[in-house]
Amino acid sequence: MQWNIVVVGCGGTGSAFLQKLARFQYSAEENINVTIIDGDIVEEKNLKRQNFFEANVNYPKAESIVKLAANSYGLEWRCLNEYLLNVSQLDSVFKPLASNSSVEILVGCVDNHRARQVMEEWFSSIRNGFYIDSANDEYDGEVVVAVKTNGLEISPSRAYYYPDVLTDSSPSVVELSCEAMNISSPQHQLVNDLAGNILMNVICKIFNRNIPTGQIIFDCKTNMVKHLSYINGQLKV
């Protein structure tokens, strides 16, 4: 089986997850292709809660992660140093890698609904694949696992649970002013690490053919992690 994984966003949660994915890929025997999409540049302030180093400052985040994976584990990851603005960007990555034995996995680690709207559109257009989306505030959040098989939606995407994802007209990342970007979405490092661990756990379940559904909710303050499976149109503990 060939696993084609595209990760959108490599900030707090994304960089935490990618660090774990790189270590897993290094030690596993799975055939994994990884592509990162992110238009951000590493800033000094990012070093406090994101998995970057001084040498990465002023360089693209996606490119920096790819180089770290190569230098640390010898992995040949790819990247697009750009913000996700349309489905064609995802198609440009997934389609060249497609084969009869490949599985497409889209992982969202973004903090804006405009990017999620593009990922929702991609999920609506595919017949087979996974869309795993992580979202969190300062201390809590959730990971939604969407699954499609032969055009049938086995588990719905984030928009099913949170319809405002599709109606939110907030500006995309490229439209935000520098000041707005600096004060948006404060997050504690622990919540990013926990979200990254949950994402990695979901990926491992998929690799083991133990397909998860629904969503996983978590709270760092109470040390709570709860999986609500999607069964027969309902979420169940």
PDB file of C-alpha atoms in Angstrom:
ATOM      1  CA  MET A   1       0.000   0.000   0.000  1.00  0.00           C
ATOM      2  CA  GLN A   2       1.214   3.493  -0.838  1.00  0.00           C
ATOM      3  CA  TRP A   3       0.120   6.255   1.535  1.00  0.00           C
ATOM      4  CA  ASN A   4       0.062   9.751   0.032  1.00  0.00           C
ATOM      5  CA  ILE A   5      -0.195  12.272   2.866  1.00  0.00           C
ATOM      6  CA  VAL A   6      -0.644  16.004   2.344  1.00  0.00           C
ATOM      7  CA  VAL A   7      -0.386  18.203   5.430  1.00  0.00           C
ATOM      8  CA  VAL A   8      -1.769  21.732   5.181  1.00  0.00           C
ATOM      9  CA  GLY A   9      -0.265  24.024   7.808  1.00  0.00           C
ATOM     10  CA  CYS A  10       2.952  23.378   9.750  1.00  0.00           C
ATOM     11  CA  GLY A  11       2.685  25.851  12.587  1.00  0.00           C
ATOM     12  CA  GLY A  12       1.999  24.789  16.188  1.00  0.00           C
ATOM     13  CA  THR A  13      -0.033  21.630  15.627  1.00  0.00           C
ATOM     14  CA  GLY A  14       1.336  20.890  12.163  1.00  0.00           C
ATOM     15  CA  SER A  15       4.999  20.990  13.174  1.00  0.00           C
ATOM     16  CA  ALA A  16       4.272  18.861  16.260  1.00  0.00           C
ATOM     17  CA  PHE A  17       2.497  16.248  14.149  1.00  0.00           C
ATOM     18  CA  LEU A  18       5.119  16.259  11.391  1.00  0.00           C
ATOM     19  CA  GLN A  19       7.916  15.677  13.885  1.00  0.00           C
ATOM     20  CA  LYS A  20       6.116  12.543  15.079  1.00  0.00           C
ATOM     21  CA  LEU A  21       5.309  11.437  11.527  1.00  0.00           C
ATOM     22  CA  ALA A  22       8.963  11.766  10.491  1.00  0.00           C
ATOM     23  CA  ARG A  23      10.132   9.613  13.389  1.00  0.00           C
ATOM     24  CA  PHE A  24       7.434   7.046  12.608  1.00  0.00           C
ATOM     25  CA  GLN A  25       8.288   6.904   8.909  1.00  0.00           C
ATOM     26  CA  TYR A  26      11.975   6.475   9.707  1.00  0.00           C
ATOM     27  CA  SER A  27      11.304   3.373  11.809  1.00  0.00           C
ATOM     28  CA  ALA A  28       8.323   1.919   9.904  1.00  0.00           C
ATOM     29  CA  GLU A  29       8.209  -0.195   6.755  1.00  0.00           C
ATOM     30  CA  GLU A  30       5.261   1.688   5.261  1.00  0.00           C
ATOM     31  CA  ASN A  31       5.493   3.285   1.814  1.00  0.00           C
ATOM     32  CA  ILE A  32       4.707   6.922   2.675  1.00  0.00           C
ATOM     33  CA  ASN A  33       4.824  10.079   0.552  1.00  0.00           C
ATOM     34  CA  VAL A  34       4.557  13.347   2.482  1.00  0.00           C
ATOM     35  CA  THR A  35       3.911  16.821   1.076  1.00  0.00           C
ATOM     36  CA  ILE A  36       3.547  19.968   3.197  1.00  0.00           C
ATOM     37  CA  ILE A  37       1.627  23.061   2.095  1.00  0.00           C
ATOM     38  CA  ASP A  38       2.220  26.300   3.986  1.00  0.00           C
ATOM     39  CA  GLY A  39       3.019  29.846   2.883  1.00  0.00           C
ATOM     40  CA  ASP A  40       4.297  31.103   6.242  1.00  0.00           C
ATOM     41  CA  ILE A  41       7.843  32.176   7.032  1.00  0.00           C
ATOM     42  CA  VAL A  42       9.498  31.165  10.312  1.00  0.00           C
ATOM     43  CA  GLU A  43       9.656  34.082  12.741  1.00  0.00           C
ATOM     44  CA  GLU A  44      11.587  34.419  15.994  1.00  0.00           C
ATOM     45  CA  LYS A  45       8.346  34.248  17.991  1.00  0.00           C
ATOM     46  CA  ASN A  46       7.507  30.854  16.436  1.00  0.00           C
ATOM     47  CA  LEU A  47      10.432  29.220  18.243  1.00  0.00           C
ATOM     48  CA  LYS A  48       8.523  29.381  21.539  1.00  0.00           C
ATOM     49  CA  ARG A  49       5.841  26.849  20.593  1.00  0.00           C
ATOM     50  CA  GLN A  50       6.635  25.456  17.159  1.00  0.00           C
ATOM     51  CA  ASN A  51       9.225  22.860  16.164  1.00  0.00           C
ATOM     52  CA  PHE A  52      11.700  25.155  14.468  1.00  0.00           C
ATOM     53  CA  PHE A  53      15.203  26.368  15.303  1.00  0.00           C
ATOM     54  CA  GLU A  54      17.135  29.637  15.087  1.00  0.00           C
ATOM     55  CA  ALA A  55      18.619  28.565  11.761  1.00  0.00           C
ATOM     56  CA  ASN A  56      15.083  28.365  10.282  1.00  0.00           C
ATOM     57  CA  VAL A  57      14.162  32.003  11.027  1.00  0.00           C
ATOM     58  CA  ASN A  58      13.265  33.980   7.874  1.00  0.00           C
ATOM     59  CA  TYR A  59      12.942  30.788   5.806  1.00  0.00           C
ATOM     60  CA  PRO A  60       9.666  29.145   4.647  1.00  0.00           C
ATOM     61  CA  LYS A  61       8.105  26.899   7.290  1.00  0.00           C
ATOM     62  CA  ALA A  62       7.241  24.080   4.893  1.00  0.00           C
ATOM     63  CA  GLU A  63      10.706  24.048   3.351  1.00  0.00           C
ATOM     64  CA  SER A  64      12.303  24.126   6.816  1.00  0.00           C
ATOM     65  CA  ILE A  65      10.338  21.072   7.958  1.00  0.00           C
ATOM     66  CA  VAL A  66      11.282  19.197   4.774  1.00  0.00           C
ATOM     67  CA  LYS A  67      14.971  19.948   5.381  1.00  0.00           C
ATOM     68  CA  LEU A  68      14.697  18.901   9.037  1.00  0.00           C
ATOM     69  CA  ALA A  69      13.122  15.584   7.994  1.00  0.00           C
ATOM     70  CA  ALA A  70      15.913  15.052   5.462  1.00  0.00           C
ATOM     71  CA  ASN A  71      18.752  15.974   7.807  1.00  0.00           C
ATOM     72  CA  SER A  72      17.387  14.078  10.807  1.00  0.00           C
ATOM     73  CA  TYR A  73      15.959  10.960   9.166  1.00  0.00           C
ATOM     74  CA  GLY A  74      17.007  10.968   5.515  1.00  0.00           C
ATOM     75  CA  LEU A  75      13.401  11.375   4.351  1.00  0.00           C
ATOM     76  CA  GLU A  76      12.519  12.813   0.945  1.00  0.00           C
ATOM     77  CA  TRP A  77       9.486  14.936   1.703  1.00  0.00           C
ATOM     78  CA  ARG A  78       8.076  17.584  -0.641  1.00  0.00           C
ATOM     79  CA  CYS A  79       6.556  20.990  -0.043  1.00  0.00           C
ATOM     80  CA  LEU A  80       4.628  23.875  -1.569  1.00  0.00           C
ATOM     81  CA  ASN A  81       5.720  27.159   0.012  1.00  0.00           C
ATOM     82  CA  GLU A  82       2.307  28.725  -0.538  1.00  0.00           C
ATOM     83  CA  TYR A  83      -1.032  29.175   1.181  1.00  0.00           C
ATOM     84  CA  LEU A  84      -3.867  26.836   0.256  1.00  0.00           C
ATOM     85  CA  LEU A  85      -6.289  28.907  -1.807  1.00  0.00           C
ATOM     86  CA  ASN A  86      -7.857  26.436  -4.262  1.00  0.00           C
ATOM     87  CA  VAL A  87      -8.423  22.721  -4.855  1.00  0.00           C
ATOM     88  CA  SER A  88      -6.059  22.665  -7.836  1.00  0.00           C
ATOM     89  CA  GLN A  89      -3.129  22.941  -5.420  1.00  0.00           C
ATOM     90  CA  LEU A  90      -4.185  19.698  -3.735  1.00  0.00           C
ATOM     91  CA  ASP A  91      -4.821  18.024  -7.074  1.00  0.00           C
ATOM     92  CA  SER A  92      -1.343  19.013  -8.263  1.00  0.00           C
ATOM     93  CA  VAL A  93       0.107  16.997  -5.389  1.00  0.00           C
ATOM     94  CA  PHE A  94      -2.235  14.021  -5.153  1.00  0.00           C
ATOM     95  CA  LYS A  95      -2.865  13.214  -8.835  1.00  0.00           C
ATOM     96  CA  PRO A  96       0.761  12.574  -9.916  1.00  0.00           C
ATOM     97  CA  LEU A  97       1.116  10.118  -7.027  1.00  0.00           C
ATOM     98  CA  ALA A  98      -2.159   8.271  -7.626  1.00  0.00           C
ATOM     99  CA  SER A  99      -2.092   4.545  -8.367  1.00  0.00           C
ATOM    100  CA  ASN A 100      -4.273   1.482  -7.868  1.00  0.00           C
ATOM    101  CA  SER A 101      -2.535   0.813  -4.556  1.00  0.00           C
ATOM    102  CA  SER A 102      -2.427   4.376  -3.204  1.00  0.00           C
ATOM    103  CA  VAL A 103      -4.497   5.951  -0.429  1.00  0.00           C
ATOM    104  CA  GLU A 104      -4.966   9.718  -0.180  1.00  0.00           C
ATOM    105  CA  ILE A 105      -4.847  11.308   3.264  1.00  0.00           C
ATOM    106  CA  LEU A 106      -5.340  15.057   3.724  1.00  0.00           C
ATOM    107  CA  VAL A 107      -4.415  16.457   7.147  1.00  0.00           C
ATOM    108  CA  GLY A 108      -5.539  19.973   8.038  1.00  0.00           C
ATOM    109  CA  CYS A 109      -3.606  21.889  10.707  1.00  0.00           C
ATOM    110  CA  VAL A 110      -4.760  25.418   9.936  1.00  0.00           C
ATOM    111  CA  ASP A 111      -6.337  28.209  11.976  1.00  0.00           C
ATOM    112  CA  ASN A 112      -8.663  29.712   9.372  1.00  0.00           C
ATOM    113  CA  HIS A 113     -11.883  28.524   7.740  1.00  0.00           C
ATOM    114  CA  ARG A 114     -10.979  29.783   4.275  1.00  0.00           C
ATOM    115  CA  ALA A 115      -8.349  27.052   3.995  1.00  0.00           C
ATOM    116  CA  ARG A 116     -10.782  24.535   5.476  1.00  0.00           C
ATOM    117  CA  GLN A 117     -13.341  25.467   2.825  1.00  0.00           C
ATOM    118  CA  VAL A 118     -10.833  24.416   0.155  1.00  0.00           C
ATOM    119  CA  MET A 119     -10.174  21.124   1.967  1.00  0.00           C
ATOM    120  CA  GLU A 120     -13.917  20.535   2.362  1.00  0.00           C
ATOM    121  CA  GLU A 121     -14.317  21.066  -1.381  1.00  0.00           C
ATOM    122  CA  TRP A 122     -11.547  18.550  -2.080  1.00  0.00           C
ATOM    123  CA  PHE A 123     -13.171  15.955   0.187  1.00  0.00           C
ATOM    124  CA  SER A 124     -16.520  16.468  -1.543  1.00  0.00           C
ATOM    125  CA  SER A 125     -14.900  15.796  -4.922  1.00  0.00           C
ATOM    126  CA  ILE A 126     -13.093  12.526  -4.155  1.00  0.00           C
ATOM    127  CA  ARG A 127     -14.404   8.960  -4.229  1.00  0.00           C
ATOM    128  CA  ASN A 128     -11.897   7.451  -1.806  1.00  0.00           C
ATOM    129  CA  GLY A 129      -9.731   8.979   0.877  1.00  0.00           C
ATOM    130  CA  PHE A 130      -9.388  10.588   4.276  1.00  0.00           C
ATOM    131  CA  TYR A 131      -9.629  14.176   5.473  1.00  0.00           C
ATOM    132  CA  ILE A 132      -8.378  14.599   9.044  1.00  0.00           C
ATOM    133  CA  ASP A 133      -8.815  18.104  10.420  1.00  0.00           C
ATOM    134  CA  SER A 134      -7.451  19.448  13.693  1.00  0.00           C
ATOM    135  CA  ALA A 135      -8.625  22.631  15.406  1.00  0.00           C
ATOM    136  CA  ASN A 136      -7.922  23.977  18.867  1.00  0.00           C
ATOM    137  CA  ASP A 137      -8.101  26.991  21.103  1.00  0.00           C
ATOM    138  CA  GLU A 138      -5.595  27.751  23.846  1.00  0.00           C
ATOM    139  CA  TYR A 139      -6.259  24.580  25.865  1.00  0.00           C
ATOM    140  CA  ASP A 140      -8.840  22.412  24.080  1.00  0.00           C
ATOM    141  CA  GLY A 141      -9.923  21.288  20.640  1.00  0.00           C
ATOM    142  CA  GLU A 142     -10.961  18.411  18.426  1.00  0.00           C
ATOM    143  CA  VAL A 143      -9.743  16.262  15.553  1.00  0.00           C
ATOM    144  CA  VAL A 144     -12.393  15.318  12.991  1.00  0.00           C
ATOM    145  CA  VAL A 145     -11.902  12.199  10.871  1.00  0.00           C
ATOM    146  CA  ALA A 146     -13.746  12.166   7.526  1.00  0.00           C
ATOM    147  CA  VAL A 147     -13.751   8.998   5.411  1.00  0.00           C
ATOM    148  CA  LYS A 148     -14.971   8.170   1.909  1.00  0.00           C
ATOM    149  CA  THR A 149     -15.091   4.758   0.201  1.00  0.00           C
ATOM    150  CA  ASN A 150     -16.326   4.282  -3.380  1.00  0.00           C
ATOM    151  CA  GLY A 151     -18.058   7.653  -3.214  1.00  0.00           C
ATOM    152  CA  LEU A 152     -19.865   6.760   0.019  1.00  0.00           C
ATOM    153  CA  GLU A 153     -19.266   9.028   3.000  1.00  0.00           C
ATOM    154  CA  ILE A 154     -18.494   6.684   5.885  1.00  0.00           C
ATOM    155  CA  SER A 155     -17.687   9.509   8.278  1.00  0.00           C
ATOM    156  CA  PRO A 156     -18.487  13.199   7.601  1.00  0.00           C
ATOM    157  CA  SER A 157     -16.095  16.133   7.575  1.00  0.00           C
ATOM    158  CA  ARG A 158     -15.873  19.053  10.000  1.00  0.00           C
ATOM    159  CA  ALA A 159     -18.608  21.017   8.212  1.00  0.00           C
ATOM    160  CA  TYR A 160     -21.171  18.386   9.246  1.00  0.00           C
ATOM    161  CA  TYR A 161     -20.563  19.143  12.926  1.00  0.00           C
ATOM    162  CA  TYR A 162     -19.607  22.812  12.575  1.00  0.00           C
ATOM    163  CA  PRO A 163     -21.555  24.303   9.609  1.00  0.00           C
ATOM    164  CA  ASP A 164     -19.989  27.733  10.092  1.00  0.00           C
ATOM    165  CA  VAL A 165     -16.859  26.334   8.442  1.00  0.00           C
ATOM    166  CA  LEU A 166     -18.580  26.749   5.079  1.00  0.00           C
ATOM    167  CA  THR A 167     -20.234  30.106   5.767  1.00  0.00           C
ATOM    168  CA  ASP A 168     -17.411  31.938   7.512  1.00  0.00           C
ATOM    169  CA  SER A 169     -16.214  34.771   5.265  1.00  0.00           C
ATOM    170  CA  SER A 170     -13.261  35.799   7.424  1.00  0.00           C
ATOM    171  CA  PRO A 171     -10.186  36.785   5.419  1.00  0.00           C
ATOM    172  CA  SER A 172      -7.740  34.107   4.328  1.00  0.00           C
ATOM    173  CA  VAL A 173      -4.238  34.071   5.763  1.00  0.00           C
ATOM    174  CA  VAL A 174      -2.849  36.113   2.866  1.00  0.00           C
ATOM    175  CA  GLU A 175      -5.448  38.834   3.516  1.00  0.00           C
ATOM    176  CA  LEU A 176      -4.679  39.217   7.213  1.00  0.00           C
ATOM    177  CA  SER A 177      -2.566  42.183   8.242  1.00  0.00           C
ATOM    178  CA  CYS A 178       0.697  41.502  10.046  1.00  0.00           C
ATOM    179  CA  GLU A 179      -0.776  42.949  13.239  1.00  0.00           C
ATOM    180  CA  ALA A 180      -3.827  40.693  13.039  1.00  0.00           C
ATOM    181  CA  MET A 181      -1.666  37.647  12.420  1.00  0.00           C
ATOM    182  CA  ASN A 182       0.479  38.421  15.438  1.00  0.00           C
ATOM    183  CA  ILE A 183      -2.466  38.494  17.852  1.00  0.00           C
ATOM    184  CA  SER A 184      -4.586  35.702  16.366  1.00  0.00           C
ATOM    185  CA  SER A 185      -5.083  32.233  17.846  1.00  0.00           C
ATOM    186  CA  PRO A 186      -2.967  32.158  21.030  1.00  0.00           C
ATOM    187  CA  GLN A 187      -2.202  28.530  21.883  1.00  0.00           C
ATOM    188  CA  HIS A 188      -0.402  26.757  24.669  1.00  0.00           C
ATOM    189  CA  GLN A 189       2.401  24.435  23.587  1.00  0.00           C
ATOM    190  CA  LEU A 190       0.767  21.506  25.383  1.00  0.00           C
ATOM    191  CA  VAL A 191      -2.375  21.670  23.255  1.00  0.00           C
ATOM    192  CA  ASN A 192      -0.317  21.636  20.057  1.00  0.00           C
ATOM    193  CA  ASP A 193       1.617  18.584  21.241  1.00  0.00           C
ATOM    194  CA  LEU A 194      -1.571  16.795  22.286  1.00  0.00           C
ATOM    195  CA  ALA A 195      -3.261  17.538  18.963  1.00  0.00           C
ATOM    196  CA  GLY A 196      -0.144  16.290  17.159  1.00  0.00           C
ATOM    197  CA  ASN A 197      -0.201  13.043  19.151  1.00  0.00           C
ATOM    198  CA  ILE A 198      -3.889  12.506  18.372  1.00  0.00           C
ATOM    199  CA  LEU A 199      -3.293  13.078  14.653  1.00  0.00           C
ATOM    200  CA  MET A 200      -0.436  10.574  14.708  1.00  0.00           C
ATOM    201  CA  ASN A 201      -2.637   8.072  16.528  1.00  0.00           C
ATOM    202  CA  VAL A 202      -5.323   8.425  13.850  1.00  0.00           C
ATOM    203  CA  ILE A 203      -2.743   7.916  11.091  1.00  0.00           C
ATOM    204  CA  CYS A 204      -1.430   4.763  12.802  1.00  0.00           C
ATOM    205  CA  LYS A 205      -4.956   3.379  13.057  1.00  0.00           C
ATOM    206  CA  ILE A 206      -5.445   3.959   9.336  1.00  0.00           C
ATOM    207  CA  PHE A 207      -2.144   2.219   8.567  1.00  0.00           C
ATOM    208  CA  ASN A 208      -3.323  -0.746  10.660  1.00  0.00           C
ATOM    209  CA  ARG A 209      -6.650  -0.843   8.740  1.00  0.00           C
ATOM    210  CA  ASN A 210      -8.484   0.051  11.962  1.00  0.00           C
ATOM    211  CA  ILE A 211     -10.397   2.952  10.423  1.00  0.00           C
ATOM    212  CA  PRO A 212     -11.476   5.578  12.979  1.00  0.00           C
ATOM    213  CA  THR A 213     -14.581   7.711  12.444  1.00  0.00           C
ATOM    214  CA  GLY A 214     -16.210  10.744  14.063  1.00  0.00           C
ATOM    215  CA  GLN A 215     -14.088  13.050  16.160  1.00  0.00           C
ATOM    216  CA  ILE A 216     -11.687  13.084  19.081  1.00  0.00           C
ATOM    217  CA  ILE A 217     -12.174  15.910  21.570  1.00  0.00           C
ATOM    218  CA  PHE A 218      -9.495  16.916  24.047  1.00  0.00           C
ATOM    219  CA  ASP A 219      -8.791  19.339  26.890  1.00  0.00           C
ATOM    220  CA  CYS A 220      -5.324  19.924  28.351  1.00  0.00           C
ATOM    221  CA  LYS A 221      -6.651  21.494  31.543  1.00  0.00           C
ATOM    222  CA  THR A 222      -8.567  18.360  32.542  1.00  0.00           C
ATOM    223  CA  ASN A 223      -6.323  15.827  30.761  1.00  0.00           C
ATOM    224  CA  MET A 224      -9.395  14.656  28.864  1.00  0.00           C
ATOM    225  CA  VAL A 225      -9.311  12.844  25.526  1.00  0.00           C
ATOM    226  CA  LYS A 226     -12.553  11.297  24.266  1.00  0.00           C
ATOM    227  CA  HIS A 227     -13.248   9.539  20.971  1.00  0.00           C
ATOM    228  CA  LEU A 228     -16.793   9.929  19.652  1.00  0.00           C
ATOM    229  CA  SER A 229     -17.239   7.387  16.838  1.00  0.00           C
ATOM    230  CA  TYR A 230     -19.624   8.109  13.957  1.00  0.00           C
ATOM    231  CA  ILE A 231     -21.984   5.111  13.737  1.00  0.00           C
ATOM    232  CA  ASN A 232     -25.258   5.011  11.807  1.00  0.00           C
ATOM    233  CA  GLY A 233     -25.458   8.772  11.527  1.00  0.00           C
ATOM    234  CA  GLN A 234     -24.706   9.492  15.178  1.00  0.00           C
ATOM    235  CA  LEU A 235     -21.715  10.204  17.409  1.00  0.00           C
ATOM    236  CA  LYS A 236     -21.235   7.545  20.082  1.00  0.00           C
ATOM    237  CA  VAL A 237     -18.678   7.217  22.864  1.00  0.00           C
TER     238      VAL A 237
END
